Structures are given as structure tokens and as C-alpha cells.
mmCIF file of C-alpha atoms in Angstrom:
data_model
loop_
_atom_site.group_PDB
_atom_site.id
_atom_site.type_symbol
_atom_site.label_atom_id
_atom_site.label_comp_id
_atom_site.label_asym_id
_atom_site.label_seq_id
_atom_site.Cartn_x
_atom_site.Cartn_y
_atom_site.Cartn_z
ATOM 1 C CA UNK Y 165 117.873 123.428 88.460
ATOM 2 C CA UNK Y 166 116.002 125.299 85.670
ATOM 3 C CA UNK Y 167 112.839 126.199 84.610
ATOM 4 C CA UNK Y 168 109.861 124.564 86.400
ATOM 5 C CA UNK Y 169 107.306 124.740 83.922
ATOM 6 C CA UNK Y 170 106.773 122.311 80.839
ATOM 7 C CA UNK Y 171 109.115 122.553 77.718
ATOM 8 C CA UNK Y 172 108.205 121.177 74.348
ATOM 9 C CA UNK Y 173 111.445 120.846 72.326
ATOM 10 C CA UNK Y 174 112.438 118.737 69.671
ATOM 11 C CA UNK Y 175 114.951 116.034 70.720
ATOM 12 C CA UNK Y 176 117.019 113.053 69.466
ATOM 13 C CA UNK Y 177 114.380 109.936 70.705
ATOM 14 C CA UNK Y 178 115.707 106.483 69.976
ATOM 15 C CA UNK Y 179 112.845 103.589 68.564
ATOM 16 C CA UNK Y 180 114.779 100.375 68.011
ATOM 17 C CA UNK Y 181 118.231 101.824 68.670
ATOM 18 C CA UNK Y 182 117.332 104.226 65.640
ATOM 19 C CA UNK Y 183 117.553 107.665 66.196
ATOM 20 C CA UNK Y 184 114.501 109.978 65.360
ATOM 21 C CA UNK Y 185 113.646 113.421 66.429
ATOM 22 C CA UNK Y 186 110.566 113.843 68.462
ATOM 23 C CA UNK Y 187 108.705 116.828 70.011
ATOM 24 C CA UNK Y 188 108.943 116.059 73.750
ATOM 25 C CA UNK Y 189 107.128 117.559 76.636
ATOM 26 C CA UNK Y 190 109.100 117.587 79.811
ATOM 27 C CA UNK Y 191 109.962 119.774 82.807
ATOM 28 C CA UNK Y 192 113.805 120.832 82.745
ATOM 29 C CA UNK Y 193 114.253 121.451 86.313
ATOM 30 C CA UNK Y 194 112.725 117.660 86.801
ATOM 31 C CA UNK Y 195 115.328 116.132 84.640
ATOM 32 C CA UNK Y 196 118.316 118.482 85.929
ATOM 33 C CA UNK Y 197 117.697 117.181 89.587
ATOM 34 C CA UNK Y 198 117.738 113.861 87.734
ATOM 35 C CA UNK Y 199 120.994 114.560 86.353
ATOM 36 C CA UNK Y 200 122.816 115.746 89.156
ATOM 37 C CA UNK Y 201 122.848 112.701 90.961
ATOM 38 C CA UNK Y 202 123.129 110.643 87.908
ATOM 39 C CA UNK Y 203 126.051 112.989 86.953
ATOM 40 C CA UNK Y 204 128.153 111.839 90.515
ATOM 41 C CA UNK Y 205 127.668 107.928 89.604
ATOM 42 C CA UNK Y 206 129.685 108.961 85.972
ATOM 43 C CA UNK Y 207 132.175 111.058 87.607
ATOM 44 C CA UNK Y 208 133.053 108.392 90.633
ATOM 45 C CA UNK Y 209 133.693 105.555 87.393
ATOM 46 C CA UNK Y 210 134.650 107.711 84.593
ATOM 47 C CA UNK Y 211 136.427 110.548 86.179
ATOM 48 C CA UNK Y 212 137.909 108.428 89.198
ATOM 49 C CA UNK Y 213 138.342 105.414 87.990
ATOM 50 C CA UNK Y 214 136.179 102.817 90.551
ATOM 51 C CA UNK Y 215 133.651 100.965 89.695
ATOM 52 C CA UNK Y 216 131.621 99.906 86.183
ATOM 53 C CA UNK Y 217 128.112 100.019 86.783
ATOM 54 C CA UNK Y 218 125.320 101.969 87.202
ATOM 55 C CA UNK Y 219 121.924 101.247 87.588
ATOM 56 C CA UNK Y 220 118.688 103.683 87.008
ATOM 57 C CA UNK Y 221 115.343 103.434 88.066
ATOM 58 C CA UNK Y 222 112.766 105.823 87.250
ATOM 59 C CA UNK Y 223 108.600 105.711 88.355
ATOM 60 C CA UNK Y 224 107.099 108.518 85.918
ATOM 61 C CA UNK Y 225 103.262 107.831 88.132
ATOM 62 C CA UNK Y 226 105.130 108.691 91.703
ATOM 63 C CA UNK Y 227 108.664 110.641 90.301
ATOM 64 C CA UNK Y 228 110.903 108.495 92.106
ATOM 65 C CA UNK Y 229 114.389 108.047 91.296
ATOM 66 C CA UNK Y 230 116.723 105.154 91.804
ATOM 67 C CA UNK Y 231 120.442 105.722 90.748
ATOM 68 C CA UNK Y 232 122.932 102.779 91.968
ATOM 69 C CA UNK Y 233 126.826 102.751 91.405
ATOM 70 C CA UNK Y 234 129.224 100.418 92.547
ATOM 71 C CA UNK Y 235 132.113 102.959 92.972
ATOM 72 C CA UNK Y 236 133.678 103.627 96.384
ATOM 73 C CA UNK Y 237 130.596 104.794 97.872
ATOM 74 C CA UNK Y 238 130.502 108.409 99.467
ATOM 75 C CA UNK Y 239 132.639 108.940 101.935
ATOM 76 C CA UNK Y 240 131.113 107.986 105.361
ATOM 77 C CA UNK Y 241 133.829 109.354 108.137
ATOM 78 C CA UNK Y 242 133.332 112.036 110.334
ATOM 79 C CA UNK Y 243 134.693 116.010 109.448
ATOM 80 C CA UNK Y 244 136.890 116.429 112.033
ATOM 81 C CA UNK Y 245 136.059 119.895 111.963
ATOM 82 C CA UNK Y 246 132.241 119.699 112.183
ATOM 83 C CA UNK Y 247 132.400 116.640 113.398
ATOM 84 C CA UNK Y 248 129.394 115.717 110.847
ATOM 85 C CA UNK Y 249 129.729 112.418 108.552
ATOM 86 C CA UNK Y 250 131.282 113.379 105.211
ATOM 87 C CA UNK Y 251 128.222 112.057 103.480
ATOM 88 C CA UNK Y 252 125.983 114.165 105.839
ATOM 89 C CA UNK Y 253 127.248 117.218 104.692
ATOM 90 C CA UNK Y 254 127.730 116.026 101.351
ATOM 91 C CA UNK Y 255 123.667 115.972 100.497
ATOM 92 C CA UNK Y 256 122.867 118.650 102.475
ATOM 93 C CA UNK Y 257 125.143 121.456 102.374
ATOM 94 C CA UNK Y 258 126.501 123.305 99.488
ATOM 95 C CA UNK Y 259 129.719 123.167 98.526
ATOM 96 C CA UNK Y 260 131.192 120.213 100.559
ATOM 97 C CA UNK Y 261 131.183 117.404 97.524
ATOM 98 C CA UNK Y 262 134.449 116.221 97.275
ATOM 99 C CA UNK Y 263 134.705 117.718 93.572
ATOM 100 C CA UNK Y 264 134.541 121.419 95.130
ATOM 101 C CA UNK Y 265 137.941 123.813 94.220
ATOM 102 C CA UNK Y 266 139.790 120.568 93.300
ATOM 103 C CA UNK Y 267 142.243 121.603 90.848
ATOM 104 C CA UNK Y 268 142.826 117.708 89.078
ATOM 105 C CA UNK Y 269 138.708 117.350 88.073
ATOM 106 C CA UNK Y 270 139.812 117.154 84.500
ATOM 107 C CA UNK Y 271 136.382 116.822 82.763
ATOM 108 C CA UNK Y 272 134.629 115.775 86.438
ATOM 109 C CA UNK Y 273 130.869 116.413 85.316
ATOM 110 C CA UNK Y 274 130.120 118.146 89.097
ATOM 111 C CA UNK Y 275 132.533 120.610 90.072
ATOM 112 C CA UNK Y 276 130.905 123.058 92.658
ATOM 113 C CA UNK Y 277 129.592 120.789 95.355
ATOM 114 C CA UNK Y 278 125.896 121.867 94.933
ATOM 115 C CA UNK Y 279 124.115 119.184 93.016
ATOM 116 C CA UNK Y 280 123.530 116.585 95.254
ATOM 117 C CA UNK Y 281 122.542 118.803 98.326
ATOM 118 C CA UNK Y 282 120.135 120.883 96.285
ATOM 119 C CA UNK Y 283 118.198 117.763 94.701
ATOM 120 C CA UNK Y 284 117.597 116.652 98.476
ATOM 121 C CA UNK Y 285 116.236 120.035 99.718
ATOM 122 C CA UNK Y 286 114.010 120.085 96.534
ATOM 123 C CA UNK Y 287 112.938 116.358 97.655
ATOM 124 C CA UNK Y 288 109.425 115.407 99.448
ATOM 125 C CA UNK Y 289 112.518 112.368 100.510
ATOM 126 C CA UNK Y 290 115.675 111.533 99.793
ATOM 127 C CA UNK Y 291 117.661 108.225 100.964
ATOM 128 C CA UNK Y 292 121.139 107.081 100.476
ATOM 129 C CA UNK Y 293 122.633 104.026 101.133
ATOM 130 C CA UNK Y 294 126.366 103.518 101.304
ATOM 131 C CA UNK Y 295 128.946 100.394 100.990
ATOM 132 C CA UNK Y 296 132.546 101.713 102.170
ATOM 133 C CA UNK Y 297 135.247 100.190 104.203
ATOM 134 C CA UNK Y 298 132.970 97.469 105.061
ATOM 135 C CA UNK Y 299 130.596 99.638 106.610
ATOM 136 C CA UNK Y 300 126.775 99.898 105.724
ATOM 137 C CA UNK Y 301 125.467 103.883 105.784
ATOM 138 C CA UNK Y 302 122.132 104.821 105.514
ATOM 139 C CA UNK Y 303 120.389 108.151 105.878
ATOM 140 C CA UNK Y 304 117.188 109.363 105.161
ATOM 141 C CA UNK Y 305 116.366 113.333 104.649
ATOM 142 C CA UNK Y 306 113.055 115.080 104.726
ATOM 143 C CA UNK Y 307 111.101 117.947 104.005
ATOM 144 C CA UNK Y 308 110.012 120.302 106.133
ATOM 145 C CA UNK Y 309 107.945 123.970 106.130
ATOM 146 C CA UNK Y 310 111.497 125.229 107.324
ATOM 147 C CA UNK Y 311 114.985 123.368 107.703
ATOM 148 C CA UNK Y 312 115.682 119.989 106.009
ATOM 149 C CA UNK Y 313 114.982 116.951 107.961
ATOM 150 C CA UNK Y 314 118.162 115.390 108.248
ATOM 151 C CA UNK Y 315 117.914 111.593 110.462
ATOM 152 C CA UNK Y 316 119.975 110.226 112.229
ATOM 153 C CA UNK Y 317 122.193 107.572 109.973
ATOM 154 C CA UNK Y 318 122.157 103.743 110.684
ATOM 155 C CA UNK Y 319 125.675 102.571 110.673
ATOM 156 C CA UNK Y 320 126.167 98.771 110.825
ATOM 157 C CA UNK Y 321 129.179 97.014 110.101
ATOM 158 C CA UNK Y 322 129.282 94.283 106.761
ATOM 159 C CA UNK Y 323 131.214 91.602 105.946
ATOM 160 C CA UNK Y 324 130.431 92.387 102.544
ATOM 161 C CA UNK Y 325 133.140 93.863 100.318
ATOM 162 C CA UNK Y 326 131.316 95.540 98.024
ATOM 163 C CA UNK Y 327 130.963 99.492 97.401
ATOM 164 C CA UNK Y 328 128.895 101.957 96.609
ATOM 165 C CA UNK Y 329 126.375 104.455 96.118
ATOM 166 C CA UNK Y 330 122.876 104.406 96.108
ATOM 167 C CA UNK Y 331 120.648 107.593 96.333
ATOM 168 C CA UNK Y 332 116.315 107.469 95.694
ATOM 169 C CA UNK Y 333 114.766 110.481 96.198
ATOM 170 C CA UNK Y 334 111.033 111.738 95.037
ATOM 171 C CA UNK Y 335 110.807 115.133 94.215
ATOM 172 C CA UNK Y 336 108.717 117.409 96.189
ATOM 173 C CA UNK Y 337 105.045 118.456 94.952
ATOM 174 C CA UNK Y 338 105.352 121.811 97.261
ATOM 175 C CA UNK Y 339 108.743 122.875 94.542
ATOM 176 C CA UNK Y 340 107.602 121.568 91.505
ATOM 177 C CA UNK Y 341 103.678 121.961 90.377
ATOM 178 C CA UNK Y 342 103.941 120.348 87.219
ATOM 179 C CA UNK Y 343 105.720 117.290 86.481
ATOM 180 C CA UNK Y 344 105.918 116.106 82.924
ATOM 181 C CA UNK Y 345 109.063 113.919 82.600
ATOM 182 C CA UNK Y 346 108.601 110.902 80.524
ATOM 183 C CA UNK Y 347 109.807 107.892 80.968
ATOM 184 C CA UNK Y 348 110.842 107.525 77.427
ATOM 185 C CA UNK Y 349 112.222 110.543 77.271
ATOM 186 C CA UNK Y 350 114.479 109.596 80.143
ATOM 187 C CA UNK Y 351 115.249 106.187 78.543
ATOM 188 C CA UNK Y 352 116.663 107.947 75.534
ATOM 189 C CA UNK Y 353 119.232 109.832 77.789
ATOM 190 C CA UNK Y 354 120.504 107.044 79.456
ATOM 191 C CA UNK Y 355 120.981 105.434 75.712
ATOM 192 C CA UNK Y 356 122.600 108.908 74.742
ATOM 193 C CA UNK Y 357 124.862 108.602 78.087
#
């Protein structure tokens, strides 16, 4: 994800809509893990067409993340092969997003299938909550001193027809000692995005 430790770098800020440069403390490693899941919401309505929102939430005091999209959500069926839900093995293994060795991505922003998965094990928690197929998923990971804590998923039925993706996670204080990411600084991005 990058470097760990505090960067102070001079970057487009945005006060009023007017751009201004700014010397700007963060930690890039904070805001790639940021990114990465940020990155899948703009790929599944941009790159693939579904969906036209998506919403970010961001706590600077506790590092929580909130990223909402109303795409087709992840998918939620089981790998016949592993027999693990798709969205299991999407956030946490490597190299299973549905992105991985496709040869149509065009300009998909995640290509390799690690992103998602590597946020989570870098995560003190991460939850995601799925809309598909009128079908509610939810999961919740942990960390652990050795393997990721991986729940068991709740699985309801909806009458709902909505989709989509939503994934909060707080990043883990035993991976990352400092953690300088401002909200403003964050703010500006989604502006730039």
C-alpha cells in the first residue's frame, strides 16, 4: 500500500471550489487502502456500466471508512470449486476480484485482484454489505495475531430491488503506527475524482 510513515508534499487543495496548492501531511499507505476500495465503486459504474452513485464517509478521530455504490453489488454465489461465496474470497484472498487476467478491463482502475483483500487483512475490521439478486449479504472480517477472522455471512432474502456495495473498514493500529490522513485532504480527492 506504500509507505507507512508521514509525507509532507505539496498538493492541489480546493477552498471554495478554487484550487490552491497546500503542503499536506498525510500517510500514503492510509490513503492507498482508502483508494482501493474506493477505486472498485468507480470501476463497477464507470468501467461496467451499473449504477451512478457513490457515497464516502470518512472519521479522521477513529479512521473509519464508509464507501457505498449502488452498482450490482459483489457477487454473492458460491465458487463451485471452493465452494466459498464469491464475495468471501473476493476480500480475502488475492487474486480472485473479478478484474484479475480479464483481457476486456479497458481502463478498469483494479486489475490484479489484490486491493480489496489486502485493505481487509490490514483492517482492525472490515464489513461489507451486499444488495444482489434480491438477496441481502453481510460479512464481517477480523484481525487476528495469525489468520484473518473471516465470519460466517448473514444471508437473508429482500424484497428490495436495489444493488450494491457497501464496504467500512477501520484500519488496524498493530499495521499502521502513525495515522495522519486529513479529512480535508481526503475531501479534495473526492472533488479531484
Amino acid at each position: 500500500l506504500g509507505s507507512r510513515d508521514p509525507n509532507t508534499q505539496s498538493v492541489m487543495c480546493y477552498e471554495n471550489d478554487t484550487p490552491v496548492v497546500k503542503d499536506i501531511t498525510w500517510v500514503p499507505a492510509l490513503f492507498t487502502a482508502y483508494r482501493e476500495i474506493v477505486d472498485n465503486a468507480i470501476d463497477e459504474i464507470i468501467e461496467h456500466g451499473h449504477g451512478d452513485t457513490i457515497d464516502i464517509s470518512y472519521n479522521e478521530q477513529t479512521l473509519t471508512f464508509k464507501i457505498k455504490d449502488n452498482g450490482r453489488g459483489i457477487p454473492i454465489s458460491i465458487h463451485p470449486e471452493t465452494g466459498i461465496h464469491q464475495a468471501t474470497m473476493a476480500l480475502s484472498q488475492t487474486k480472485s476480484g473479478r478484474n484479475f487476467d480479464d483481457a476486456t478491463r479497458g481502463a478498469t482502475r483494479g486489475v490484479n485482484g489484490v486491493g480489496a483483500s489486502i485493505v481487509n487483512f490490514c483492517s482492525e475490521w472490515f464489513q461489507v454489505d451486499i444488495l444482489r439478486d434480491k438477496t441481502s449479504f453481510s460479512q464481517t472480517f477480523g484481525e487476528s495475531d495469525e489468520d484473518l477472522i473471516i465470519k460466517d455471512p448473514l444471508i437473508l432474502k429482500s424484497k428490495l430491488a436495489n444493488t450494491g456495495t457497501t464496504i467500512e473498514f477501520k484500519l488496524s493500529k498493530k499495521v499502521f503506527k502513525h495515522f495522519e490522513l486529513p479529512t480535508s485532504f481526503i475531501d479534495d480527492r473526492v472533488l479531484e475524482l
